[in-house]
Amino acid sequence: MRDIFGRYHRFFRPYASSVKAFVVHSLPNAYAHMKEDLVWTKSKRALLPYTNYRHHQLEAPQNTSFLRSIIVILKLIRNWYRLFYKPKVIRLDGAAALLTRPVDGTFGHFVKEVMLSLYQFRLSGKQIDYYIIAQDYAFQKEMMPLVGIPESKIIAANPSKIIQATELLIPTILHDYSYVEYRPDNLHSSVTILTQVINSLLYSSLLINTLPKIPKRKIFLTRPKNSNRNIENASEVESLFKEFGFEIILPDSMSLNEQMELFSQAKVVASLHGSGFANILFAPRNIFVFELFSQYYHDPFSFLMALSRKDKYFYMIGETKDTTPHPQKENAYFEPNKLREALKILHEYIGE
């Protein structure tokens, strides 16, 4: 997959990824912690990790020293008490669907994980009395009526409480792990989500009520200044995009309905990699997508989503001067002349 200048980069290469089949687990009288992605049976003898992470708080490490084992055992006892016995238990009479992923509250992860879980529940045909879901952010609340979930069925996830339901329904977490060498001798595990399924669920099953308009608008998505990943020379970059007719939009300042309306009119969407790209699900298909990346962190979610929608995808990689943070949190600098050249190439494809 070449960048907008026709160059290959090692992070954009073909790969094979396998995921589990859709399976909705049904556990009678089971418990669920609302924050730690852990589910356990009525007898508390069987534990089911419900998480995208490889490890959880109650997992004991292997092949440790005797002293280390003692420390680990003490920590596990503390965690068991803190997770199972300290929180207040809320008992629900009926079938409760667990939709507590993700914990970080970003819109991109909400679309990738929570909405994908809801799609599985719809496929199962199960009658659901309650939906356990975070309500900490406006988009979480605004999405619920759009996908047909009434407020009366929502149990707001509370990290200080535990749910016990007559029937606890748990979706399959669809992911595949791979190790990525973001920087030389610096390996990180990366999670791949089945993005093609996300398109199906939002366009057919979940009844998002957006009607594509005539796509005319060119949108550059800016990020909040306190984001964990930003453009170092943001003013220069935004000025260049304005020069080529782009509107500068901060999605975080808009309601979900406003974002859906905006993207339904989009012809071109550009941004530094981030959750804002999840909104292209509300745009007409076959739009132009231009993604900016920092030097070492190249998550494939937007790329795979755009290709599965038959969008025309382009990308450009900037320069990361400070490599002390985790690659996911690194900032990027984009040399103005190179970016201007990239935008000229993009507009040749657009036909402007």
mmCIF file of N, CA, C and O in Angstrom, residues 75-129:
data_model
loop_
_atom_site.group_PDB
_atom_site.id
_atom_site.type_symbol
_atom_site.label_atom_id
_atom_site.label_comp_id
_atom_site.label_asym_id
_atom_site.label_seq_id
_atom_site.Cartn_x
_atom_site.Cartn_y
_atom_site.Cartn_z
ATOM 1 N N LYS A 75 -1.361 -9.681 45.834
ATOM 2 C CA LYS A 75 -2.045 -8.767 44.928
ATOM 3 C C LYS A 75 -3.333 -9.372 44.402
ATOM 4 O O LYS A 75 -4.352 -8.679 44.278
ATOM 5 N N LEU A 76 -3.300 -10.672 44.103
ATOM 6 C CA LEU A 76 -4.511 -11.334 43.612
ATOM 7 C C LEU A 76 -5.608 -11.357 44.667
ATOM 8 O O LEU A 76 -6.788 -11.158 44.364
ATOM 9 N N ILE A 77 -5.220 -11.600 45.936
ATOM 10 C CA ILE A 77 -6.197 -11.581 47.017
ATOM 11 C C ILE A 77 -6.825 -10.190 47.137
ATOM 12 O O ILE A 77 -8.047 -10.043 47.279
ATOM 13 N N ARG A 78 -5.978 -9.160 47.044
ATOM 14 C CA ARG A 78 -6.486 -7.783 47.102
ATOM 15 C C ARG A 78 -7.436 -7.507 45.944
ATOM 16 O O ARG A 78 -8.515 -6.920 46.125
ATOM 17 N N ASN A 79 -7.058 -7.937 44.747
ATOM 18 C CA ASN A 79 -7.900 -7.687 43.569
ATOM 19 C C ASN A 79 -9.210 -8.455 43.653
ATOM 20 O O ASN A 79 -10.261 -7.933 43.255
ATOM 21 N N TRP A 80 -9.165 -9.700 44.140
ATOM 22 C CA TRP A 80 -10.401 -10.467 44.296
ATOM 23 C C TRP A 80 -11.370 -9.738 45.234
ATOM 24 O O TRP A 80 -12.559 -9.617 44.962
ATOM 25 N N TYR A 81 -10.824 -9.244 46.346
ATOM 26 C CA TYR A 81 -11.688 -8.538 47.293
ATOM 27 C C TYR A 81 -12.244 -7.259 46.669
ATOM 28 O O TYR A 81 -13.440 -6.961 46.762
ATOM 29 N N ARG A 82 -11.360 -6.496 46.015
ATOM 30 C CA ARG A 82 -11.769 -5.214 45.443
ATOM 31 C C ARG A 82 -12.782 -5.390 44.322
ATOM 32 O O ARG A 82 -13.708 -4.588 44.170
ATOM 33 N N LEU A 83 -12.677 -6.466 43.533
ATOM 34 C CA LEU A 83 -13.547 -6.657 42.378
ATOM 35 C C LEU A 83 -14.828 -7.420 42.723
ATOM 36 O O LEU A 83 -15.875 -7.168 42.137
ATOM 37 N N PHE A 84 -14.749 -8.387 43.663
ATOM 38 C CA PHE A 84 -15.883 -9.280 43.878
ATOM 39 C C PHE A 84 -16.704 -8.968 45.124
ATOM 40 O O PHE A 84 -17.888 -9.244 45.171
ATOM 41 N N TYR A 85 -16.086 -8.417 46.156
ATOM 42 C CA TYR A 85 -16.792 -8.304 47.428
ATOM 43 C C TYR A 85 -17.030 -6.874 47.885
ATOM 44 O O TYR A 85 -17.969 -6.604 48.624
ATOM 45 N N LYS A 86 -16.212 -5.938 47.441
ATOM 46 C CA LYS A 86 -16.366 -4.557 47.882
ATOM 47 C C LYS A 86 -17.486 -3.813 47.159
ATOM 48 O O LYS A 86 -18.266 -3.101 47.786
ATOM 49 N N PRO A 87 -17.639 -3.946 45.830
ATOM 50 C CA PRO A 87 -18.684 -3.174 45.125
ATOM 51 C C PRO A 87 -20.093 -3.624 45.499
ATOM 52 O O PRO A 87 -20.319 -4.763 45.896
ATOM 53 N N LYS A 88 -21.035 -2.698 45.341
ATOM 54 C CA LYS A 88 -22.445 -3.005 45.551
ATOM 55 C C LYS A 88 -22.965 -3.828 44.376
ATOM 56 O O LYS A 88 -22.633 -3.575 43.230
ATOM 57 N N VAL A 89 -23.795 -4.837 44.660
ATOM 58 C CA VAL A 89 -24.354 -5.710 43.627
ATOM 59 C C VAL A 89 -25.754 -5.224 43.247
ATOM 60 O O VAL A 89 -26.614 -5.030 44.116
ATOM 61 N N ILE A 90 -25.975 -4.994 41.949
ATOM 62 C CA ILE A 90 -27.288 -4.640 41.416
ATOM 63 C C ILE A 90 -27.881 -5.884 40.766
ATOM 64 O O ILE A 90 -27.276 -6.455 39.851
ATOM 65 N N ARG A 91 -29.037 -6.318 41.210
ATOM 66 C CA ARG A 91 -29.642 -7.543 40.698
ATOM 67 C C ARG A 91 -30.742 -7.191 39.692
ATOM 68 O O ARG A 91 -31.630 -6.383 39.982
ATOM 69 N N LEU A 92 -30.656 -7.823 38.510
ATOM 70 C CA LEU A 92 -31.608 -7.566 37.435
ATOM 71 C C LEU A 92 -32.406 -8.819 37.139
ATOM 72 O O LEU A 92 -31.841 -9.902 36.944
ATOM 73 N N ASP A 93 -33.711 -8.672 37.098
ATOM 74 C CA ASP A 93 -34.602 -9.787 36.785
ATOM 75 C C ASP A 93 -34.881 -9.770 35.281
ATOM 76 O O ASP A 93 -35.739 -9.026 34.802
ATOM 77 N N GLY A 94 -34.108 -10.552 34.528
ATOM 78 C CA GLY A 94 -34.272 -10.591 33.080
ATOM 79 C C GLY A 94 -32.941 -10.804 32.386
ATOM 80 O O GLY A 94 -31.917 -11.058 33.021
ATOM 81 N N ALA A 95 -32.965 -10.702 31.060
ATOM 82 C CA ALA A 95 -31.763 -10.892 30.251
ATOM 83 C C ALA A 95 -31.056 -9.551 30.088
ATOM 84 O O ALA A 95 -31.648 -8.572 29.626
ATOM 85 N N ALA A 96 -29.782 -9.515 30.460
ATOM 86 C CA ALA A 96 -28.994 -8.283 30.394
ATOM 87 C C ALA A 96 -27.831 -8.468 29.428
ATOM 88 O O ALA A 96 -27.054 -9.416 29.560
ATOM 89 N N ALA A 97 -27.717 -7.563 28.449
ATOM 90 C CA ALA A 97 -26.639 -7.622 27.457
ATOM 91 C C ALA A 97 -25.475 -6.751 27.913
ATOM 92 O O ALA A 97 -25.651 -5.572 28.219
ATOM 93 N N LEU A 98 -24.296 -7.327 27.950
ATOM 94 C CA LEU A 98 -23.111 -6.624 28.430
ATOM 95 C C LEU A 98 -22.461 -5.874 27.267
ATOM 96 O O LEU A 98 -21.954 -6.469 26.321
ATOM 97 N N LEU A 99 -22.473 -4.543 27.362
ATOM 98 C CA LEU A 99 -21.907 -3.681 26.319
ATOM 99 C C LEU A 99 -20.970 -2.655 26.945
ATOM 100 O O LEU A 99 -21.006 -1.471 26.621
ATOM 101 N N THR A 100 -20.118 -3.101 27.835
ATOM 102 C CA THR A 100 -19.300 -2.169 28.611
ATOM 103 C C THR A 100 -17.974 -1.825 27.958
ATOM 104 O O THR A 100 -17.211 -1.029 28.493
ATOM 105 N N ARG A 101 -17.625 -2.416 26.824
ATOM 106 C CA ARG A 101 -16.414 -1.992 26.130
ATOM 107 C C ARG A 101 -16.709 -0.745 25.311
ATOM 108 O O ARG A 101 -17.809 -0.598 24.787
ATOM 109 N N PRO A 102 -15.760 0.201 25.142
ATOM 110 C CA PRO A 102 -14.446 0.206 25.753
ATOM 111 C C PRO A 102 -14.448 1.050 27.015
ATOM 112 O O PRO A 102 -15.426 1.725 27.316
ATOM 113 N N VAL A 103 -13.338 1.053 27.726
ATOM 114 C CA VAL A 103 -13.274 1.820 28.970
ATOM 115 C C VAL A 103 -12.707 3.211 28.751
ATOM 116 O O VAL A 103 -12.805 4.060 29.621
ATOM 117 N N ASP A 104 -12.098 3.486 27.587
ATOM 118 C CA ASP A 104 -11.428 4.772 27.420
ATOM 119 C C ASP A 104 -12.344 5.875 26.888
ATOM 120 O O ASP A 104 -11.980 7.041 26.888
ATOM 121 N N GLY A 105 -13.543 5.523 26.424
ATOM 122 C CA GLY A 105 -14.517 6.535 26.068
ATOM 123 C C GLY A 105 -14.301 7.231 24.740
ATOM 124 O O GLY A 105 -14.955 8.234 24.478
ATOM 125 N N THR A 106 -13.439 6.735 23.872
ATOM 126 C CA THR A 106 -13.271 7.371 22.574
ATOM 127 C C THR A 106 -14.320 6.859 21.600
ATOM 128 O O THR A 106 -14.734 5.706 21.660
ATOM 129 N N PHE A 107 -14.741 7.747 20.690
ATOM 130 C CA PHE A 107 -15.799 7.402 19.752
ATOM 131 C C PHE A 107 -15.375 6.263 18.825
ATOM 132 O O PHE A 107 -16.174 5.390 18.494
ATOM 133 N N GLY A 108 -14.109 6.264 18.403
ATOM 134 C CA GLY A 108 -13.635 5.205 17.511
ATOM 135 C C GLY A 108 -13.754 3.834 18.133
ATOM 136 O O GLY A 108 -14.234 2.889 17.502
ATOM 137 N N HIS A 109 -13.324 3.699 19.378
ATOM 138 C CA HIS A 109 -13.429 2.401 20.052
ATOM 139 C C HIS A 109 -14.883 2.058 20.329
ATOM 140 O O HIS A 109 -15.270 0.878 20.313
ATOM 141 N N PHE A 110 -15.700 3.053 20.594
ATOM 142 C CA PHE A 110 -17.128 2.806 20.807
ATOM 143 C C PHE A 110 -17.751 2.175 19.567
ATOM 144 O O PHE A 110 -18.494 1.195 19.657
ATOM 145 N N VAL A 111 -17.432 2.717 18.401
ATOM 146 C CA VAL A 111 -17.960 2.163 17.148
ATOM 147 C C VAL A 111 -17.400 0.776 16.897
ATOM 148 O O VAL A 111 -18.122 -0.160 16.541
ATOM 149 N N LYS A 112 -16.079 0.620 17.088
ATOM 150 C CA LYS A 112 -15.443 -0.648 16.759
ATOM 151 C C LYS A 112 -15.895 -1.778 17.671
ATOM 152 O O LYS A 112 -16.072 -2.912 17.208
ATOM 153 N N GLU A 113 -16.089 -1.492 18.938
ATOM 154 C CA GLU A 113 -16.278 -2.568 19.904
ATOM 155 C C GLU A 113 -17.699 -2.659 20.442
ATOM 156 O O GLU A 113 -18.310 -3.724 20.431
ATOM 157 N N VAL A 114 -18.250 -1.540 20.915
ATOM 158 C CA VAL A 114 -19.598 -1.591 21.497
ATOM 159 C C VAL A 114 -20.637 -1.857 20.420
ATOM 160 O O VAL A 114 -21.511 -2.725 20.571
ATOM 161 N N MET A 115 -20.561 -1.137 19.307
ATOM 162 C CA MET A 115 -21.540 -1.341 18.250
ATOM 163 C C MET A 115 -21.399 -2.715 17.591
ATOM 164 O O MET A 115 -22.379 -3.323 17.175
ATOM 165 N N LEU A 116 -20.186 -3.219 17.522
ATOM 166 C CA LEU A 116 -19.987 -4.562 16.988
ATOM 167 C C LEU A 116 -20.597 -5.609 17.910
ATOM 168 O O LEU A 116 -21.191 -6.592 17.463
ATOM 169 N N SER A 117 -20.509 -5.385 19.222
ATOM 170 C CA SER A 117 -21.147 -6.295 20.179
ATOM 171 C C SER A 117 -22.669 -6.243 20.041
ATOM 172 O O SER A 117 -23.350 -7.271 20.090
ATOM 173 N N LEU A 118 -23.208 -5.035 19.861
ATOM 174 C CA LEU A 118 -24.652 -4.906 19.681
ATOM 175 C C LEU A 118 -25.113 -5.641 18.428
ATOM 176 O O LEU A 118 -26.184 -6.267 18.411
ATOM 177 N N TYR A 119 -24.324 -5.578 17.388
ATOM 178 C CA TYR A 119 -24.640 -6.302 16.154
ATOM 179 C C TYR A 119 -24.757 -7.801 16.425
ATOM 180 O O TYR A 119 -25.660 -8.478 15.920
ATOM 181 N N GLN A 120 -23.879 -8.331 17.248
ATOM 182 C CA GLN A 120 -23.949 -9.759 17.583
ATOM 183 C C GLN A 120 -25.243 -10.090 18.320
ATOM 184 O O GLN A 120 -25.870 -11.116 18.050
ATOM 185 N N PHE A 121 -25.648 -9.226 19.244
ATOM 186 C CA PHE A 121 -26.900 -9.472 19.955
ATOM 187 C C PHE A 121 -28.087 -9.451 18.989
ATOM 188 O O PHE A 121 -29.018 -10.264 19.115
ATOM 189 N N ARG A 122 -28.055 -8.533 18.011
ATOM 190 C CA ARG A 122 -29.142 -8.490 17.030
ATOM 191 C C ARG A 122 -29.184 -9.779 16.208
ATOM 192 O O ARG A 122 -30.251 -10.311 15.908
ATOM 193 N N LEU A 123 -28.023 -10.285 15.837
ATOM 194 C CA LEU A 123 -27.980 -11.529 15.064
ATOM 195 C C LEU A 123 -28.481 -12.722 15.876
ATOM 196 O O LEU A 123 -29.052 -13.657 15.322
ATOM 197 N N SER A 124 -28.260 -12.698 17.178
ATOM 198 C CA SER A 124 -28.653 -13.837 18.015
ATOM 199 C C SER A 124 -30.159 -13.986 18.131
ATOM 200 O O SER A 124 -30.664 -15.082 18.393
ATOM 201 N N GLY A 125 -30.902 -12.876 17.960
ATOM 202 C CA GLY A 125 -32.349 -12.938 18.095
ATOM 203 C C GLY A 125 -32.838 -13.026 19.527
ATOM 204 O O GLY A 125 -34.032 -13.236 19.772
ATOM 205 N N LYS A 126 -31.932 -12.868 20.493
ATOM 206 C CA LYS A 126 -32.317 -12.968 21.900
ATOM 207 C C LYS A 126 -33.202 -11.786 22.305
ATOM 208 O O LYS A 126 -32.998 -10.655 21.868
ATOM 209 N N GLN A 127 -34.177 -12.062 23.156
ATOM 210 C CA GLN A 127 -34.986 -11.007 23.748
ATOM 211 C C GLN A 127 -34.184 -10.382 24.884
ATOM 212 O O GLN A 127 -33.790 -11.070 25.833
ATOM 213 N N ILE A 128 -33.919 -9.100 24.824
ATOM 214 C CA ILE A 128 -33.058 -8.441 25.807
ATOM 215 C C ILE A 128 -33.877 -7.444 26.624
ATOM 216 O O ILE A 128 -34.594 -6.599 26.069
ATOM 217 N N ASP A 129 -33.773 -7.565 27.937
ATOM 218 C CA ASP A 129 -34.521 -6.687 28.843
ATOM 219 C C ASP A 129 -33.709 -5.466 29.259
ATOM 220 O O ASP A 129 -34.281 -4.407 29.527
#
